Short mmCIF file of C-alpha atoms and ligand atoms in Angstrom, two decimals:
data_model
loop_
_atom_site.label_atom_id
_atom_site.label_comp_id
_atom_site.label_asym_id
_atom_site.label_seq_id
_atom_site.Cartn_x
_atom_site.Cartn_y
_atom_site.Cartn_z
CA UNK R 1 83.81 94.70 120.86
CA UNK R 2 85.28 93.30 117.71
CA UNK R 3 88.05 94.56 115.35
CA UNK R 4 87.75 97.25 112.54
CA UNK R 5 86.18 95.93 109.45
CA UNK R 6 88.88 96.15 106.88
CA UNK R 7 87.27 93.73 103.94
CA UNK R 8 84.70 93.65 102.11
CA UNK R 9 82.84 90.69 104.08
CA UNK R 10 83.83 91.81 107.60
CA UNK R 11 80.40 93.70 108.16
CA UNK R 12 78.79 90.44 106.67
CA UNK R 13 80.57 87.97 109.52
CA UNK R 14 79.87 90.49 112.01
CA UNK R 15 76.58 90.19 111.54
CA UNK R 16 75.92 87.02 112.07
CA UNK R 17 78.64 86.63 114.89
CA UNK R 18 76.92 89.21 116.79
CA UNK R 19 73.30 87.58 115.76
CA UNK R 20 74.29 84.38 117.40
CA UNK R 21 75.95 86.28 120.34
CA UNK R 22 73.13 88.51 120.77
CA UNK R 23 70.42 85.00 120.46
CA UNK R 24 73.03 83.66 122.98
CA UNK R 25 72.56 86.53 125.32
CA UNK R 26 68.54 86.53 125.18
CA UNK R 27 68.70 82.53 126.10
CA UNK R 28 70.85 82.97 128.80
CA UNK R 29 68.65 85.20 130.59
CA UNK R 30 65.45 83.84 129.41
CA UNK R 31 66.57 79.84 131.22
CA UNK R 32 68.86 81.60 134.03
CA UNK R 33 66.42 84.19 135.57
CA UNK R 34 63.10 81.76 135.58
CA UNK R 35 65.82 78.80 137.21
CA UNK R 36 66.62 81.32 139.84
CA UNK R 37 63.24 82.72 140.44
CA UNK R 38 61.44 78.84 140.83
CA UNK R 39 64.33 77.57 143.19
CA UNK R 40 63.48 80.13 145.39
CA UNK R 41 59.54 79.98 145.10
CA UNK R 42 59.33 76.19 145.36
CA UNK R 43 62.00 76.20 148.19
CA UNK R 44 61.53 73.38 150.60
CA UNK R 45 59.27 73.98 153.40
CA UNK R 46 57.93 71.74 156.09
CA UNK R 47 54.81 69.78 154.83
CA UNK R 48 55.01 71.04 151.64
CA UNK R 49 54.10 68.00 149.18
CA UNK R 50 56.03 68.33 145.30
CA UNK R 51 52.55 67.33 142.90
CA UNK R 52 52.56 64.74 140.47
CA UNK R 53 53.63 65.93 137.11
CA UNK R 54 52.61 64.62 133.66
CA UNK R 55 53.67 65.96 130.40
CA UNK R 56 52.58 68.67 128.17
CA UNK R 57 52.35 68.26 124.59
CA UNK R 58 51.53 71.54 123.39
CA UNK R 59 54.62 73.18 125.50
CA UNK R 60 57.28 70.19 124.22
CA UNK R 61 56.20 70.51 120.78
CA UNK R 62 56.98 74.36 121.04
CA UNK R 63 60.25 74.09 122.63
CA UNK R 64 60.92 71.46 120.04
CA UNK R 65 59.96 73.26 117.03
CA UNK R 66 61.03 76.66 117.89
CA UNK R 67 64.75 76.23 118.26
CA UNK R 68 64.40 73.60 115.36
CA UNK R 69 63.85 76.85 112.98
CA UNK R 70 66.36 78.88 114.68
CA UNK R 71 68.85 76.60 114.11
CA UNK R 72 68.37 75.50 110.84
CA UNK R 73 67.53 79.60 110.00
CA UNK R 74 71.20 80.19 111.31
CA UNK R 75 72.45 77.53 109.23
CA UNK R 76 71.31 78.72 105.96
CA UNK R 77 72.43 82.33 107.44
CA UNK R 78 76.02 81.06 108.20
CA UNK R 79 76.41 78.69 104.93
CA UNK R 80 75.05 81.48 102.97
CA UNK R 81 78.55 83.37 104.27
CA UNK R 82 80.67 80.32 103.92
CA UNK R 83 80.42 79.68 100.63
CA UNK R 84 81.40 83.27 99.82
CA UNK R 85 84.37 83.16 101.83
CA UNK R 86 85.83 79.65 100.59
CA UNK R 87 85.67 80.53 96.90
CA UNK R 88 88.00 82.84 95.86
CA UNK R 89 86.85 85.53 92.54
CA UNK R 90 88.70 83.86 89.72
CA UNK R 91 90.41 87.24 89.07
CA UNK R 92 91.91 87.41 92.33
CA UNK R 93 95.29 88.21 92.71
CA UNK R 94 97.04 85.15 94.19
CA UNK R 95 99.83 85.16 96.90
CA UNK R 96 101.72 82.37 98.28
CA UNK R 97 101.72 82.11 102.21
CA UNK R 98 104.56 79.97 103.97
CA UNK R 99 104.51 79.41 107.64
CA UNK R 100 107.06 78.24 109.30
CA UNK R 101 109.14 78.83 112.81
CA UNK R 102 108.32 81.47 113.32
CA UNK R 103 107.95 83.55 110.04
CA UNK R 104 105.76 84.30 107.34
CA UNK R 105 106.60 84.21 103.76
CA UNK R 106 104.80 85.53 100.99
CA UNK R 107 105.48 85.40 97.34
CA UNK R 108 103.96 87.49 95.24
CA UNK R 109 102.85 86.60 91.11
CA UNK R 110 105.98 88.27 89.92
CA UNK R 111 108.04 86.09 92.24
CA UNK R 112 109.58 88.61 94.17
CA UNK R 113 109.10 87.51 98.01
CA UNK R 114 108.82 89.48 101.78
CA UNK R 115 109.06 87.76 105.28
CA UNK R 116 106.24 89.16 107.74
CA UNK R 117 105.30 92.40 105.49
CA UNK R 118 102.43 91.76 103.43
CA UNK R 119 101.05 94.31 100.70
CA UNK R 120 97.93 94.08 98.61
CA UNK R 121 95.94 96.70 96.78
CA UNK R 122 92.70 98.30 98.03
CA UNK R 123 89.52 96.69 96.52
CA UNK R 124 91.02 94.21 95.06
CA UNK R 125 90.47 90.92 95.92
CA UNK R 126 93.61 88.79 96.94
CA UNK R 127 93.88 85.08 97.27
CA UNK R 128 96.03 83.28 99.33
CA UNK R 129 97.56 79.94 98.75
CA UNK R 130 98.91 78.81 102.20
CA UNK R 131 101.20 75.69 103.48
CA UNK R 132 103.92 75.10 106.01
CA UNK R 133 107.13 73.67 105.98
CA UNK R 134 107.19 72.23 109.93
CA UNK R 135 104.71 72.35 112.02
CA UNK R 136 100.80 73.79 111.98
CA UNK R 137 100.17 76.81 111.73
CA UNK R 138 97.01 79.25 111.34
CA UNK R 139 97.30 82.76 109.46
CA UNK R 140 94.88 84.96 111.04
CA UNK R 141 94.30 88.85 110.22
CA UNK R 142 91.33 90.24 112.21
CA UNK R 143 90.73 93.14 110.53
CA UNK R 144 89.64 91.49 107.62
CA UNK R 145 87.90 88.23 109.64
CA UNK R 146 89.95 85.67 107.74
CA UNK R 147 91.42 82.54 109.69
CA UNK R 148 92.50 79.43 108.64
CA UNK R 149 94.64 76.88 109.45
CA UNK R 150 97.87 76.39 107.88
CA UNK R 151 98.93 72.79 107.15
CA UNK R 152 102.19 70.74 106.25
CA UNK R 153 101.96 69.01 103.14
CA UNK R 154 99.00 70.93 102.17
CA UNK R 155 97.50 73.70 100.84
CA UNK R 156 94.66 75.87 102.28
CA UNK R 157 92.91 79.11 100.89
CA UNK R 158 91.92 82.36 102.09
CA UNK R 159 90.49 85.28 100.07
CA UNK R 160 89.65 89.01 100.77
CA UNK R 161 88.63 91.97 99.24
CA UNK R 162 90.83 95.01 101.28
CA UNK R 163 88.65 97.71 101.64
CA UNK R 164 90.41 100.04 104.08
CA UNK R 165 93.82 101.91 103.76
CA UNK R 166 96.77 101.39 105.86
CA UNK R 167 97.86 98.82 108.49
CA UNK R 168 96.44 95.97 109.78
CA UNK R 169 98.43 93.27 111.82
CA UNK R 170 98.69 89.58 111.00
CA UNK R 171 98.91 87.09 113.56
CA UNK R 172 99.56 83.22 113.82
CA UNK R 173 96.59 81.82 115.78
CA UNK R 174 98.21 78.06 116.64
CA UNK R 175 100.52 77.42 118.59
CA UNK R 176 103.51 76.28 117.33
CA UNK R 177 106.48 76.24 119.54
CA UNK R 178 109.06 78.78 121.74
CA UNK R 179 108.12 82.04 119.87
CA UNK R 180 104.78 81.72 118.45
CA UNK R 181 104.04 84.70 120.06
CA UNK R 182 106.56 86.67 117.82
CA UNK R 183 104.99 85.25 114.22
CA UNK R 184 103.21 88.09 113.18
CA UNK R 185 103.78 91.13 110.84
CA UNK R 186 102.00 93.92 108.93
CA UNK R 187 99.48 93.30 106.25
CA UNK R 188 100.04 96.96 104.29
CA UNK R 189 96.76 98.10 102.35
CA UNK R 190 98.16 100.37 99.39
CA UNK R 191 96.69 102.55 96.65
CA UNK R 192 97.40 101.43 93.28
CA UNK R 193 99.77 103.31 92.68
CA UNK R 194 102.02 102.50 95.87
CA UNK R 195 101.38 98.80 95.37
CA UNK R 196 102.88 98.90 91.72
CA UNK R 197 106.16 100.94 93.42
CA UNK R 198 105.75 98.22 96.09
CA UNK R 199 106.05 95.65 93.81
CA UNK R 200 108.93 97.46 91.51
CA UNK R 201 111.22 98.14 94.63
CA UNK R 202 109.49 96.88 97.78
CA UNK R 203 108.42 100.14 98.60
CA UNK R 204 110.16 103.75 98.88
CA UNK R 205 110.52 103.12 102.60
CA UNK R 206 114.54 102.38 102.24
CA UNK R 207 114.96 105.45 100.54
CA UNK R 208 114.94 107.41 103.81
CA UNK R 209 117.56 105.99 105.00
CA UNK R 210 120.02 105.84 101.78
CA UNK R 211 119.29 109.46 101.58
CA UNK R 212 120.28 109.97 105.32
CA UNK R 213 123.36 107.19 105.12
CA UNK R 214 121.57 105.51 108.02
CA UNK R 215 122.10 101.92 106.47
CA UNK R 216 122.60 100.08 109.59
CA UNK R 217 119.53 101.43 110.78
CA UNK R 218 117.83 99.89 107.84
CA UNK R 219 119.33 96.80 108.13
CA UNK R 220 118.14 96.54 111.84
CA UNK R 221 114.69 96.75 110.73
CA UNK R 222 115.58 93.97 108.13
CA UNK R 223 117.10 92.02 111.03
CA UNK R 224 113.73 91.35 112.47
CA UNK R 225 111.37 91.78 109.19
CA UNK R 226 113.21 89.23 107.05
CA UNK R 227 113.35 86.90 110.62
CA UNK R 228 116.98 87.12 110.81
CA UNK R 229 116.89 87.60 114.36
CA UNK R 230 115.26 84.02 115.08
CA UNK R 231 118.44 81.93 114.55
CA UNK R 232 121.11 85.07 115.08
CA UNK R 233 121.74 86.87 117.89
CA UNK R 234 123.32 90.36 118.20
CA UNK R 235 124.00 90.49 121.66
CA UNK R 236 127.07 87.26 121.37
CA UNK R 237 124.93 84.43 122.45
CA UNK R 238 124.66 81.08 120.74
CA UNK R 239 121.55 80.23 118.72
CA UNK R 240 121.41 78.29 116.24
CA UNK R 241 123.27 80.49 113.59
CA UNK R 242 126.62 82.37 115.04
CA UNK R 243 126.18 85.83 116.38
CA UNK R 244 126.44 88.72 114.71
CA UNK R 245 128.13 90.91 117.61
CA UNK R 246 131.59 91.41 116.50
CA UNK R 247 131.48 88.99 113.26
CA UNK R 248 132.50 91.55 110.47
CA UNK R 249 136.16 90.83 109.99
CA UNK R 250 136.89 88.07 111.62
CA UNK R 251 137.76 84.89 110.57
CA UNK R 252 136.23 81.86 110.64
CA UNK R 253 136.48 78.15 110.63
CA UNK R 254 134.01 76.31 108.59
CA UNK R 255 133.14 72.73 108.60
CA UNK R 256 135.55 71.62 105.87
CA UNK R 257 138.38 73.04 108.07
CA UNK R 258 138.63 75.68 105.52
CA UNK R 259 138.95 79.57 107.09
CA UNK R 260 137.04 82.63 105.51
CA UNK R 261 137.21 85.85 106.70
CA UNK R 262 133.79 87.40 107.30
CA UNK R 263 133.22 90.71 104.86
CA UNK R 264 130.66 92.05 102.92
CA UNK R 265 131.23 89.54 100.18
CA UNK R 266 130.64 86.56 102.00
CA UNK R 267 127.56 87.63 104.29
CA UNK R 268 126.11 88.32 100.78
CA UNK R 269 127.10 84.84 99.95
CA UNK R 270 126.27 83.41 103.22
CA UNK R 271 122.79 84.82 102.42
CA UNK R 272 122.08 83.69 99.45
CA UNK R 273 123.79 80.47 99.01
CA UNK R 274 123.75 79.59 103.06
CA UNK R 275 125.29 76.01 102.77
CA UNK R 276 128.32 77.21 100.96
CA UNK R 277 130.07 78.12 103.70
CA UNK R 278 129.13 76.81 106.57
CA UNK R 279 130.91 77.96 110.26
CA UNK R 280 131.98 74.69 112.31
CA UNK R 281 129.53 74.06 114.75
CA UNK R 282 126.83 75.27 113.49
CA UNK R 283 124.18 73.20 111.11
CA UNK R 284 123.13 74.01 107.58
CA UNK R 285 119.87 74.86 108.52
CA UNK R 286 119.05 78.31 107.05
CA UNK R 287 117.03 78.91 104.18
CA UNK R 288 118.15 81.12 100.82
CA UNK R 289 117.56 84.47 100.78
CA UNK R 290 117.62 84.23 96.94
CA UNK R 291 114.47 86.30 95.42
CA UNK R 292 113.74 87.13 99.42
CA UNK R 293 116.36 90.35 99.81
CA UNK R 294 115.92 93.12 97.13
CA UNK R 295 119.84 94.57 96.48
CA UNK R 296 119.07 97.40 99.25
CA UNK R 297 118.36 95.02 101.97
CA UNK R 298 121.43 93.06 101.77
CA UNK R 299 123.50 96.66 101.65
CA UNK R 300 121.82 97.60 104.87
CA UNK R 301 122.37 94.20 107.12
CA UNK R 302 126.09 94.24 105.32
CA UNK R 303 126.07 97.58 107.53
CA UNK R 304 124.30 96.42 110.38
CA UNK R 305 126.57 93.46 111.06
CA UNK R 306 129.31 95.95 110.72
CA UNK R 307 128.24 98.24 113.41
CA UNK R 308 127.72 95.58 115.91
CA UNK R 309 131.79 95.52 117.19
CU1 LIG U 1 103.10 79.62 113.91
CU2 LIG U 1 102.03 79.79 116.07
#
């Protein structure tokens, strides 16, 4: 019925998520089956005469007080929960969560930054300072049973402790325009010692391909990680970048009326310093990539615009 429980707290929520559901459940039955049952025993019949009914003290002080102390039990039972989950461990490790359409952008303490590929380390407890820079948003990762709204011009906080190796999706739980359905990525629960490479080289996954030569291929998957692919195309169509199919080599106009011919010198460029040289038509609308693509990625979408004649 619900999720795995990847944090240190899931098993905590769960239990009073499914003590509610389960109270739920029992209520339910207990009002629905007794409604059913009396509609059909006091059904009208000819002659029959409904008696005059007073009221009962003893039963409305028991259906008074009895869900009284339910309620304010589950209160207690829930607060008890909330106030571990809104206050971070003050040695938490503390990452920086951007939303915005449609990506997510996380900066780590060193500085060094990922779109939609988050890593932590397993059993330690991670804190995440969240804001947006358009529109609401609301980072959600089940696995660990953290949600929360993510607000322009503010900041939120989530925390976990990752308890479970491997992969867990993220999601963005608000809608928030065309392709709010594609804002999601991987939240990556590593072993010490693969978060420390993770944090020295983003992780040994490129290496695969330089070994192989396949850097197109890489820079394919950085097409859609790093969110390339929501302002360029590669199939020719307009968005609101210019299209990658069949830009290597050619050259273009930019808005000063200047030309520039399109190599691997000015995509880097173009990706780091994106107003500099702006093609006509187009606004100056995308973000640096400064601190956002380590050395490898740029070499492998340099390749992948390339190979798309
Ligand atoms: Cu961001 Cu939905």
């Amino acid at each position: 019925m619900l999720p795995p429980r990847g944090s240190e707290f899931a098993g905590e929520i769960d239990i009073v998520f499914l003590g509610i559901y389960w109270l739920s459940q029992v209520l339910f039955w207990m009002i629905t089956i007794p409604a059913v049952y009396f509609a059909w025993r006091f059904r009208y019949k000819p002659g029959r005469v409904t008696p005059h009914q007073t009221h009962n003290t003893t039963l409305e002080v028991i259906w008074t007080v009895i869900p009284l102390l339910i309620c304010v039990g589950l209160f207690f039972w829930g607060l008890r929960g909330y106030m571990k989950f809104v206050v971070a461990p003050g040695d938490a490790m503390e990452v920086l969560v951007t939303g915005k359409q449609w990506l997510w952008q996380f900066e780590y303490p060193d500085g060094s930054r990922t779109v939609n590929d988050l890593h932590v380390e397993v059993n330690k407890p991670v804190k995440f300072t969240m804001t947006s820079e358009d529109v609401l948003h609301d980072f959600f990762v089940p696995d660990m049973r953290v949600k929360h709204d993510v607000v322009p011009g503010r900041y939120t906080q989530i925390w976990f402790t990752p308890t479970v190796l491997g992969q867990h999706t993220f999601t963005c739980a608000e809608y928030c325009g065309k392709d709010h359905s594609g804002m999601k990525g991987m939240l990556t629960v590593d072993s010490k010692e693969d978060f420390d490479k993770f944090m020295a080289t983003g992780g040994t996954e490129w290496e695969i391909y330089r070994d192989s030569n396949r850097w197109a291929e890489w820079g394919k998957i950085q097409y859609e990680r790093k969110g390339c692919n929501s302002c360029h195309s590669v199939d020719g169509s307009t968005s609101k970048g210019p299209s990658w199919k069949g830009l290597f080599g050619k050259t273009e106009t930019l808005t000063n009326g200047s030309t520039a011919v399109v190599d691997d010198a000015y995509l880097q460029e173009s990706m780091m310093q994106p107003s500099a040289k702006v093609v006509k038509g187009f606004e100056p609308i995308m973000p640096t990539f400064q601190g956002l693509l380590r050395p490898h990625e740029v070499k492998g979408l340099q390749a992948y615009i390339q190979s798309l004649k």
